[in-house]
């Protein structure tokens, strides 16, 4: 007699997905269930550290958590989920190489995260870069460094200043942090480029609303504006981007900013590949309808065997503090939802009732460059150095696994004594460039000469004799 254990399929290896699989390994008894996690990338990215990667403060590989290294009892599949047919409990897995296949499951956990949300603005799709992946953060860092090298070879003028100009779109936490961190990065670089001046570097943030950082109080956000201005960063409020063509960012105010680097942080949306490719219920903002116990469904009814969490899910915020009654899409919620989701899936497998997700926001913390930050929890607001300590302390503790914590803290310690590593690795994006430039190539084949016909040669000679 053969028996089969329940199969749990985790869709997405971000915060919520990684923590769900990680904690399932802890809570499941041996042989109680089989866990599979599917993601196009072989790692989880700790996104709060991306601004520091872009500013050269943390080594890029240290802010990602390898799925295969840390999920010892989980089957890891590097591919996309391109379809979910929950009616038959089947998911379509599409690898980058090879044919798609159908994966059967008993419980599905959808934690596919979010992607950058953009608008049909001319030039944005072609010229801007997001800040959702480690590759984007590295590209931002390398572009700044490469542009400093290029600018140093040019005489003072518009082209030099264009290379030293950065435009960030979006005044949320991600936008403010990457603006402040890269501004501080550029200021620190100037000592290595004696022919470039501070006044030639320009950092702009464009925000459509009348304020920045809605997660903090108005008074705190105003302090951040003043601090950014003091450090040489310009914030354009009540302003929209109308175009980004030919290295020129056109604003709704009529201002045109020449730049070589546009960073887009103006919002996110639930992963459309997974949401649109399945038959699970979706709410009006494109997220999967999710109950407080993290089962897919409504408060009145749920979809048996389906769960969701993180940015892809509309999870009710029982504390009453969420926007529109739902948990905001951030790492703080995604991590805690993933931990509870693992417990709830195990509880249901054992015939027990799942628990509802309840987490009161601990506050908001942001790094604004070395030794500077802002922190707010309720009415308590910290600014400057002490907030920067709180920022590093919180995220250092929140980084999953001791191995990753050790690497990140090691980067901070080394940079304290040695400074940032300011060498661009932009050529990594085309690693075969030098090889291709100097590689020997076969010479073009010589054109073939038709064989000589002796009869035609004799006839030609006879004709020449007769003519003479």
Coordinates of N, CA, C and O in Angstrom, one line a residue, residues 183-355:
X183 N 23.2 60.7 -2.8 CA 23.8 62.1 -2.7 C 25.0 62.1 -1.8 O 26.0 62.7 -2.1
X184 N 24.9 61.3 -0.7 CA 26.0 61.2 0.2 C 27.2 60.5 -0.5 O 28.4 60.8 -0.3
X185 N 26.9 59.5 -1.3 CA 27.9 58.7 -2.0 C 28.6 59.6 -3.0 O 29.9 59.7 -3.0
X186 N 27.9 60.5 -3.7 CA 28.5 61.4 -4.7 C 29.4 62.4 -3.9 O 30.5 62.7 -4.4
X187 N 28.9 62.9 -2.8 CA 29.7 63.9 -2.0 C 31.0 63.3 -1.6 O 32.1 63.9 -1.6
X188 N 31.0 62.0 -1.1 CA 32.2 61.3 -0.7 C 33.2 61.0 -1.9 O 34.4 61.0 -1.7
X189 N 32.6 60.9 -3.1 CA 33.5 60.6 -4.2 C 34.3 61.8 -4.7 O 35.4 61.6 -5.3
X190 N 33.8 63.0 -4.4 CA 34.5 64.2 -4.9 C 35.9 64.3 -4.5 O 36.7 64.8 -5.2
X191 N 36.3 63.8 -3.3 CA 37.7 63.9 -2.9 C 38.6 63.1 -3.8 O 39.8 63.3 -3.9
X192 N 38.1 62.1 -4.6 CA 38.9 61.3 -5.5 C 38.9 61.9 -6.9 O 39.6 61.4 -7.8
X193 N 38.1 63.0 -7.1 CA 38.0 63.7 -8.4 C 38.3 65.1 -8.2 O 37.3 65.9 -8.2
X194 N 39.5 65.6 -8.1 CA 39.8 67.0 -7.7 C 39.4 68.0 -8.7 O 39.2 69.2 -8.4
X195 N 39.2 67.6 -10.0 CA 38.7 68.6 -11.0 C 37.2 68.7 -11.1 O 36.7 69.5 -11.8
X196 N 36.4 67.9 -10.3 CA 35.0 68.0 -10.2 C 34.6 68.7 -8.9 O 35.3 68.6 -7.9
X197 N 33.5 69.5 -9.0 CA 33.1 70.3 -7.8 C 31.7 69.9 -7.3 O 30.9 69.3 -8.1
X198 N 31.4 70.2 -6.1 CA 30.1 69.8 -5.5 C 29.0 70.5 -6.3 O 27.9 69.9 -6.5
X199 N 29.2 71.7 -6.7 CA 28.2 72.5 -7.4 C 27.8 71.9 -8.8 O 26.8 72.2 -9.4
X200 N 28.7 71.0 -9.3 CA 28.4 70.4 -10.6 C 27.6 69.1 -10.4 O 27.1 68.5 -11.4
X201 N 27.4 68.6 -9.2 CA 26.6 67.4 -9.0 C 25.2 67.9 -8.6 O 25.0 68.8 -7.7
X202 N 24.2 67.2 -9.2 CA 22.8 67.6 -8.9 C 21.9 66.4 -8.7 O 22.0 65.4 -9.5
X203 N 21.2 66.4 -7.6 CA 20.3 65.3 -7.2 C 18.9 65.8 -7.0 O 18.7 66.7 -6.2
X204 N 17.9 65.3 -7.8 CA 16.6 65.8 -7.8 C 15.6 64.6 -7.5 O 15.8 63.5 -7.9
X205 N 14.6 64.9 -6.7 CA 13.5 64.0 -6.4 C 12.2 64.6 -6.9 O 11.9 65.8 -6.5
X206 N 11.4 63.9 -7.6 CA 10.1 64.3 -8.1 C 9.0 63.6 -7.4 O 8.9 62.4 -7.5
X207 N 8.1 64.3 -6.8 CA 7.0 63.8 -6.1 C 5.7 64.5 -6.5 O 5.6 65.7 -6.4
X208 N 4.7 63.6 -6.9 CA 3.4 64.2 -7.3 C 2.6 64.8 -6.2 O 1.7 65.6 -6.4
X209 N 2.8 64.3 -5.0 CA 2.0 64.8 -3.9 C 2.6 66.0 -3.3 O 3.7 66.4 -3.6
X210 N 1.9 66.6 -2.3 CA 2.4 67.8 -1.6 C 3.4 67.5 -0.5 O 3.8 68.5 0.2
X211 N 3.7 66.3 -0.2 CA 4.6 65.9 0.8 C 5.3 64.6 0.5 O 5.0 63.9 -0.4
X212 N 6.4 64.3 1.3 CA 7.1 63.1 1.1 C 6.8 62.2 2.3 O 6.3 62.6 3.3
X213 N 7.2 60.9 2.2 CA 7.2 59.9 3.2 C 5.9 60.0 4.1 O 5.8 60.4 5.2
X214 N 4.8 59.5 3.4 CA 3.5 59.5 4.2 C 3.5 58.6 5.4 O 2.5 58.7 6.2
X215 N 4.5 57.8 5.5 CA 4.5 56.9 6.7 C 4.9 57.6 8.0 O 4.7 57.0 9.1
X216 N 5.4 58.8 7.9 CA 5.9 59.5 9.1 C 5.0 60.8 9.2 O 4.2 61.1 8.3
X217 N 5.1 61.5 10.3 CA 4.3 62.7 10.5 C 4.8 63.8 9.6 O 5.9 63.8 9.1
X218 N 3.9 64.8 9.4 CA 4.2 65.9 8.6 C 5.5 66.7 9.1 O 6.3 67.1 8.3
X219 N 5.5 66.8 10.4 CA 6.7 67.5 11.0 C 8.0 66.8 10.7 O 9.0 67.4 10.3
X220 N 8.0 65.5 10.8 CA 9.2 64.7 10.5 C 9.6 64.8 9.0 O 10.7 64.9 8.7
X221 N 8.6 64.7 8.2 CA 8.9 64.8 6.7 C 9.4 66.1 6.4 O 10.3 66.2 5.5
X222 N 9.0 67.2 7.0 CA 9.5 68.5 6.7 C 10.9 68.6 7.2 O 11.8 69.3 6.6
X223 N 11.3 67.9 8.3 CA 12.7 67.9 8.8 C 13.6 67.2 7.7 O 14.7 67.7 7.4
X224 N 13.0 66.1 7.1 CA 13.8 65.4 6.1 C 14.0 66.3 4.9 O 15.1 66.4 4.3
X225 N 13.0 67.1 4.5 CA 13.2 68.0 3.4 C 14.3 69.0 3.6 O 15.1 69.3 2.8
X226 N 14.3 69.6 4.8 CA 15.3 70.6 5.2 C 16.7 69.9 5.2 O 17.7 70.5 4.7
X227 N 16.8 68.7 5.7 CA 18.1 68.0 5.8 C 18.6 67.7 4.4 O 19.8 67.9 4.1
X228 N 17.7 67.3 3.5 CA 18.1 67.0 2.1 C 18.6 68.2 1.4 O 19.6 68.2 0.7
X229 N 17.9 69.3 1.6 CA 18.3 70.6 1.0 C 19.6 71.0 1.5 O 20.5 71.6 0.7
X230 N 19.9 70.9 2.8 CA 21.2 71.2 3.4 C 22.3 70.4 2.8 O 23.5 70.9 2.7
X231 N 22.0 69.2 2.4 CA 23.0 68.3 1.8 C 23.1 68.4 0.3 O 23.9 67.7 -0.4
X232 N 22.3 69.3 -0.3 CA 22.5 69.6 -1.8 C 21.6 68.7 -2.6 O 21.9 68.4 -3.8
X233 N 20.4 68.3 -2.1 CA 19.4 67.5 -2.8 C 18.2 68.3 -3.0 O 17.7 69.0 -2.0
X234 N 17.6 68.3 -4.2 CA 16.4 69.1 -4.4 C 15.1 68.3 -4.5 O 15.2 67.2 -5.3
X235 N 14.1 68.6 -3.9 CA 12.8 67.9 -3.9 C 11.8 68.8 -4.5 O 11.5 69.9 -4.1
X236 N 11.1 68.2 -5.6 CA 10.1 69.0 -6.3 C 8.7 68.4 -5.9 O 8.4 67.3 -6.4
X237 N 8.0 69.0 -5.1 CA 6.7 68.6 -4.6 C 5.6 69.0 -5.6 O 5.8 70.0 -6.3
X238 N 4.4 68.4 -5.6 CA 3.3 68.7 -6.4 C 3.8 68.8 -7.9 O 3.3 69.6 -8.7
X239 N 4.6 67.8 -8.3 CA 5.2 67.9 -9.6 C 5.2 66.5 -10.2 O 5.4 65.5 -9.5
X240 N 4.9 66.4 -11.5 CA 4.9 65.1 -12.2 C 5.9 65.1 -13.3 O 6.3 66.2 -13.9
X241 N 6.3 63.9 -13.7 CA 7.2 63.7 -14.8 C 6.3 63.6 -16.1 O 5.4 62.8 -16.2
X242 N 6.6 64.5 -17.1 CA 5.8 64.4 -18.3 C 6.6 63.7 -19.4 O 5.9 63.2 -20.4
X243 N 7.9 63.6 -19.3 CA 8.6 62.9 -20.4 C 10.1 62.7 -19.9 O 10.6 63.4 -19.0
X244 N 10.7 61.7 -20.5 CA 12.1 61.4 -20.2 C 12.8 60.9 -21.5 O 13.3 59.8 -21.6
X245 N 12.8 61.8 -22.5 CA 13.3 61.4 -23.8 C 14.6 62.2 -24.1 O 14.8 63.4 -23.6
X246 N 15.6 61.5 -24.7 CA 16.8 62.2 -25.1 C 17.6 62.7 -23.9 O 18.1 63.9 -23.9
X247 N 17.6 62.0 -22.8 CA 18.3 62.4 -21.6 C 17.8 63.6 -20.9 O 18.5 64.3 -20.2
X248 N 16.6 64.0 -21.2 CA 16.0 65.2 -20.6 C 14.7 64.8 -19.9 O 13.8 64.2 -20.5
X249 N 14.6 65.1 -18.6 CA 13.4 64.8 -17.8 C 12.6 66.1 -17.8 O 13.0 67.1 -17.2
X250 N 11.4 66.0 -18.4 CA 10.5 67.2 -18.5 C 9.5 67.1 -17.4 O 8.8 66.1 -17.2
X251 N 9.4 68.2 -16.6 CA 8.4 68.2 -15.4 C 7.2 69.0 -15.8 O 7.2 69.8 -16.7
X252 N 6.1 68.7 -15.0 CA 4.9 69.4 -15.2 C 5.0 70.9 -15.0 O 4.1 71.7 -15.4
X253 N 6.0 71.3 -14.2 CA 6.2 72.8 -14.0 C 6.9 73.5 -15.1 O 7.1 74.7 -15.1
X254 N 7.3 72.7 -16.1 CA 8.0 73.3 -17.3 C 9.5 73.2 -17.2 O 10.2 73.4 -18.1
X255 N 10.0 72.8 -16.0 CA 11.5 72.6 -15.8 C 11.9 71.3 -16.6 O 11.2 70.3 -16.6
X256 N 13.1 71.4 -17.2 CA 13.7 70.3 -17.9 C 15.1 70.0 -17.3 O 15.9 70.9 -17.1
X257 N 15.3 68.8 -16.8 CA 16.5 68.4 -16.1 C 17.3 67.4 -17.0 O 16.8 66.2 -17.2
X258 N 18.4 67.8 -17.6 CA 19.3 66.9 -18.3 C 19.9 65.9 -17.3 O 20.5 66.3 -16.3
X259 N 19.8 64.6 -17.6 CA 20.4 63.6 -16.7 C 20.7 62.3 -17.5 O 20.2 62.1 -18.5
X260 N 21.6 61.5 -16.9 CA 22.0 60.2 -17.5 C 21.4 59.1 -16.6 O 21.7 57.9 -16.9
X261 N 20.8 59.4 -15.5 CA 20.3 58.4 -14.5 C 19.0 58.8 -13.9 O 18.9 59.7 -13.2
X262 N 17.9 58.0 -14.3 CA 16.6 58.2 -13.7 C 16.2 57.0 -12.9 O 16.2 55.8 -13.5
X263 N 15.9 57.1 -11.7 CA 15.6 56.0 -10.8 C 14.1 56.1 -10.4 O 13.6 57.1 -9.9
X264 N 13.3 55.1 -10.8 CA 11.9 55.1 -10.6 C 11.5 54.3 -9.4 O 11.7 53.1 -9.3
X265 N 10.9 55.0 -8.4 CA 10.4 54.4 -7.1 C 9.0 54.8 -6.8 O 8.6 54.7 -5.7
X266 N 8.2 55.2 -7.9 CA 6.9 55.7 -7.7 C 5.8 54.6 -7.6 O 4.9 54.5 -8.4
X267 N 5.9 53.7 -6.6 CA 4.9 52.7 -6.4 C 5.2 51.3 -7.0 O 6.1 51.1 -7.8
X268 N 4.4 50.4 -6.5 CA 4.5 49.0 -6.9 C 3.1 48.4 -7.2 O 2.1 49.0 -6.8
X269 N 3.1 47.3 -7.8 CA 1.8 46.6 -8.1 C 2.1 45.1 -7.9 O 3.2 44.6 -8.1
X270 N 1.0 44.3 -7.5 CA 1.1 42.9 -7.4 C 1.6 42.2 -8.7 O 1.2 42.7 -9.8
X271 N 2.5 41.2 -8.5 CA 3.0 40.5 -9.7 C 2.0 40.1 -10.6 O 1.2 39.2 -10.4
X272 N 1.9 40.8 -11.8 CA 0.8 40.5 -12.7 C 0.9 39.1 -13.4 O -0.2 38.5 -13.8
X273 N 2.1 38.6 -13.5 CA 2.2 37.3 -14.2 C 1.5 36.2 -13.4 O 0.8 35.3 -14.0
X274 N 1.6 36.2 -12.1 CA 0.9 35.2 -11.2 C -0.5 35.5 -11.0 O -1.4 34.7 -11.1
X275 N -0.8 36.8 -10.8 CA -2.2 37.2 -10.5 C -3.2 36.9 -11.7 O -4.2 36.4 -11.5
X276 N -2.7 37.4 -12.8 CA -3.6 37.3 -14.0 C -3.5 35.8 -14.6 O -4.4 35.5 -15.4
X277 N -2.5 35.1 -14.2 CA -2.4 33.7 -14.8 C -3.1 32.7 -14.0 O -2.9 31.5 -14.2
X278 N -3.9 33.1 -13.0 CA -4.6 32.1 -12.2 C -6.1 32.3 -12.0 O -6.6 33.3 -12.6
X279 N -6.7 31.4 -11.3 CA -8.2 31.5 -11.1 C -8.5 31.9 -9.7 O -9.7 31.7 -9.3
X280 N -7.6 32.3 -8.9 CA -7.8 32.8 -7.5 C -8.5 34.2 -7.5 O -8.2 35.0 -8.4
X281 N -9.4 34.5 -6.6 CA -10.1 35.7 -6.6 C -9.1 36.9 -6.4 O -8.2 36.9 -5.6
X282 N -9.4 38.0 -7.2 CA -8.6 39.2 -7.2 C -9.4 40.4 -6.8 O -10.5 40.5 -7.3
X283 N -8.9 41.3 -6.0 CA -9.7 42.5 -5.6 C -9.4 43.6 -6.6 O -8.6 43.5 -7.5
X284 N -10.0 44.8 -6.4 CA -10.0 45.9 -7.4 C -8.6 46.4 -7.7 O -8.4 47.0 -8.7
X285 N -7.7 46.3 -6.7 CA -6.3 46.8 -6.9 C -5.4 45.8 -7.5 O -4.2 46.0 -7.6
X286 N -5.9 44.7 -7.9 CA -5.1 43.7 -8.6 C -4.3 42.7 -7.6 O -3.4 42.0 -8.1
X287 N -4.7 42.7 -6.4 CA -4.1 41.8 -5.4 C -5.1 40.6 -5.1 O -6.3 40.7 -5.3
X288 N -4.5 39.5 -4.7 CA -5.3 38.3 -4.4 C -6.1 38.6 -3.1 O -5.6 39.0 -2.1
X289 N -7.4 38.3 -3.1 CA -8.3 38.5 -2.0 C -7.8 37.5 -0.9 O -7.8 36.3 -1.1
X290 N -7.5 38.1 0.3 CA -7.0 37.3 1.4 C -7.7 37.6 2.7 O -8.0 38.8 2.9
X291 N -8.0 36.6 3.5 CA -8.6 36.8 4.8 C -7.5 37.1 5.8 O -6.3 37.0 5.6
X292 N -8.0 37.5 7.0 CA -7.0 37.8 8.1 C -6.2 36.6 8.5 O -5.1 36.7 9.1
X293 N -6.8 35.3 8.3 CA -6.0 34.1 8.6 C -5.1 33.7 7.5 O -4.5 32.6 7.5
X294 N -5.0 34.6 6.5 CA -4.1 34.4 5.3 C -4.6 33.3 4.3 O -3.8 33.0 3.4
X295 N -5.8 32.8 4.5 CA -6.4 32.0 3.5 C -7.0 32.8 2.4 O -7.5 33.9 2.7
X296 N -6.9 32.4 1.2 CA -7.5 33.2 0.1 C -9.0 33.1 0.2 O -9.6 32.1 0.5
X297 N -9.7 34.3 0.1 CA -11.1 34.3 0.1 C -11.6 35.6 0.8 O -10.9 36.6 0.9
X298 N -12.8 35.6 1.3 CA -13.5 36.8 1.9 C -13.7 36.4 3.4 O -13.5 35.2 3.8
X299 N -14.1 37.4 4.2 CA -14.4 37.1 5.6 C -15.5 36.0 5.8 O -15.5 35.3 6.8
X300 N -16.3 35.9 4.8 CA -17.5 35.0 4.9 C -17.1 33.6 4.4 O -17.6 32.6 4.9
X301 N -16.2 33.5 3.5 CA -15.8 32.2 2.9 C -14.4 32.2 2.5 O -13.8 33.2 2.3
X302 N -13.8 31.0 2.3 CA -12.4 30.9 1.9 C -12.3 29.8 0.9 O -13.1 28.9 0.7
X303 N -11.2 29.9 0.1 CA -10.9 28.9 -0.9 C -10.0 27.8 -0.3 O -8.9 28.1 0.2
X304 N -10.5 26.6 -0.2 CA -9.8 25.6 0.5 C -8.5 25.3 -0.2 O -8.4 25.2 -1.4
X305 N -7.4 25.2 0.6 CA -6.1 24.8 0.1 C -5.3 26.0 -0.6 O -4.3 25.7 -1.2
X306 N -5.8 27.2 -0.4 CA -5.1 28.4 -1.1 C -4.8 29.4 0.0 O -5.7 29.8 0.8
X307 N -3.6 29.9 0.0 CA -3.1 30.9 0.9 C -2.4 32.0 0.2 O -1.9 31.8 -0.9
X308 N -2.3 33.2 0.8 CA -1.5 34.3 0.1 C -1.0 35.2 1.2 O -1.5 35.3 2.3
X309 N 0.1 35.9 0.9 CA 0.7 36.8 1.9 C 1.7 37.7 1.1 O 2.1 37.5 0.0
X310 N 2.1 38.8 1.8 CA 3.1 39.7 1.2 C 2.4 40.7 0.3 O 1.2 40.9 0.3
X311 N 3.2 41.3 -0.6 CA 2.8 42.4 -1.4 C 1.7 42.0 -2.5 O 1.0 42.8 -3.0
X312 N 1.7 40.7 -2.8 CA 0.7 40.2 -3.8 C -0.7 40.0 -3.2 O -1.7 39.8 -3.9
X313 N -0.8 40.1 -1.9 CA -2.1 39.8 -1.2 C -2.7 41.0 -0.5 O -2.0 41.9 0.0
X314 N -4.0 41.1 -0.6 CA -4.8 42.1 0.1 C -5.2 41.5 1.5 O -6.2 41.0 1.7
X315 N -4.3 41.7 2.5 CA -4.5 41.1 3.8 C -5.1 42.2 4.7 O -4.5 43.3 4.9
X316 N -6.3 41.9 5.3 CA -6.9 42.9 6.2 C -5.9 43.3 7.4 O -5.3 42.4 8.0
X317 N -5.9 44.6 7.7 CA -5.1 45.1 8.8 C -6.0 45.2 10.0 O -6.8 46.2 10.1
X318 N -6.0 44.2 10.9 CA -6.9 44.2 12.1 C -6.6 45.3 13.1 O -7.4 45.5 14.0
X319 N -5.4 45.9 13.0 CA -5.1 47.0 13.9 C -5.8 48.3 13.6 O -5.9 49.2 14.4
X320 N -6.4 48.4 12.3 CA -7.0 49.6 11.9 C -6.1 50.6 11.3 O -6.5 51.7 11.0
X321 N -4.8 50.3 11.3 CA -3.9 51.3 10.8 C -3.5 51.2 9.3 O -2.7 52.1 8.8
X322 N -4.0 50.2 8.6 CA -3.6 50.0 7.2 C -4.4 51.0 6.3 O -5.5 51.4 6.6
X323 N -3.8 51.3 5.2 CA -4.4 52.1 4.2 C -5.6 51.3 3.5 O -5.4 50.2 3.0
X324 N -6.8 51.9 3.6 CA -8.0 51.2 3.0 C -8.4 50.0 3.8 O -9.1 49.2 3.3
X325 N -7.8 49.8 5.0 CA -8.2 48.6 5.8 C -7.3 47.4 5.6 O -7.5 46.4 6.1
X326 N -6.2 47.6 4.7 CA -5.3 46.5 4.4 C -3.9 46.8 4.8 O -3.5 47.9 5.0
X327 N -3.1 45.7 5.0 CA -1.7 45.9 5.4 C -1.0 46.5 4.2 O -1.2 46.2 3.1
X328 N -0.1 47.5 4.5 CA 0.7 48.1 3.5 C 1.7 47.2 3.0 O 2.2 46.3 3.7
X329 N 2.1 47.3 1.7 CA 3.1 46.4 1.2 C 4.5 46.7 1.6 O 5.2 47.5 1.0
X330 N 5.0 46.2 2.7 CA 6.3 46.4 3.2 C 6.9 45.1 3.8 O 6.2 44.1 4.0
X331 N 8.2 45.2 4.0 CA 8.9 44.0 4.5 C 8.4 43.6 5.9 O 8.4 42.4 6.3
X332 N 8.1 44.6 6.7 CA 7.7 44.3 8.1 C 6.5 43.4 8.1 O 6.5 42.4 8.9
X333 N 5.5 43.6 7.3 CA 4.3 42.8 7.2 C 4.6 41.4 6.5 O 4.2 40.4 7.0
X334 N 5.4 41.5 5.4 CA 5.6 40.3 4.7 C 6.3 39.2 5.5 O 6.0 38.0 5.4
X335 N 7.3 39.6 6.3 CA 8.1 38.7 7.1 C 7.2 38.0 8.1 O 7.2 36.8 8.3
X336 N 6.4 38.8 8.8 CA 5.6 38.3 9.9 C 4.4 37.5 9.3 O 4.0 36.5 10.0
X337 N 3.9 37.9 8.2 CA 2.9 37.1 7.6 C 3.4 35.7 7.1 O 2.7 34.7 7.3
X338 N 4.7 35.7 6.6 CA 5.3 34.4 6.2 C 5.4 33.5 7.4 O 5.2 32.3 7.3
X339 N 5.8 34.0 8.5 CA 6.0 33.2 9.7 C 4.7 32.6 10.2 O 4.6 31.4 10.5
X340 N 3.6 33.5 10.2 CA 2.3 33.0 10.7 C 1.7 32.0 9.7 O 1.1 31.0 10.0
X341 N 2.0 32.3 8.4 CA 1.4 31.4 7.3 C 1.9 30.0 7.5 O 1.2 29.0 7.3
X342 N 3.2 29.8 7.8 CA 3.7 28.5 8.0 C 3.0 27.8 9.1 O 2.7 26.6 9.0
X343 N 2.8 28.5 10.2 CA 2.1 27.9 11.3 C 0.7 27.5 11.0 O 0.2 26.5 11.4
X344 N 0.0 28.4 10.2 CA -1.4 28.1 9.9 C -1.5 27.0 8.9 O -2.5 26.2 9.0
X345 N -0.6 26.8 8.0 CA -0.7 25.7 7.0 C -0.5 24.4 7.8 O -1.2 23.4 7.6
X346 N 0.5 24.4 8.7 CA 0.7 23.2 9.5 C -0.5 22.9 10.4 O -0.9 21.7 10.5
X347 N -1.1 23.9 11.0 CA -2.3 23.7 11.8 C -3.4 23.1 11.0 O -4.1 22.1 11.5
X348 N -3.7 23.6 9.8 CA -4.8 23.0 9.0 C -4.5 21.6 8.6 O -5.4 20.7 8.6
X349 N -3.2 21.3 8.3 CA -2.9 19.9 8.0 C -3.1 18.9 9.1 O -3.4 17.8 8.9
X350 N -3.1 19.5 10.3 CA -3.3 18.7 11.5 C -4.7 18.8 12.1 O -5.0 18.4 13.2
X351 N -5.6 19.4 11.3 CA -7.0 19.5 11.7 C -7.3 20.6 12.7 O -8.3 20.6 13.3
X352 N -6.4 21.6 12.8 CA -6.6 22.7 13.8 C -7.0 23.9 13.0 O -6.9 24.0 11.8
X353 N -7.4 24.9 13.7 CA -7.8 26.2 13.1 C -6.7 27.2 13.0 O -5.8 27.3 13.9
X354 N -6.6 27.9 11.9 CA -5.5 28.9 11.7 C -5.8 30.1 12.6 O -6.9 30.4 12.9
X355 N -4.7 30.9 12.8 CA -4.9 32.1 13.6 C -4.9 33.3 12.7 O -4.3 33.3 11.6

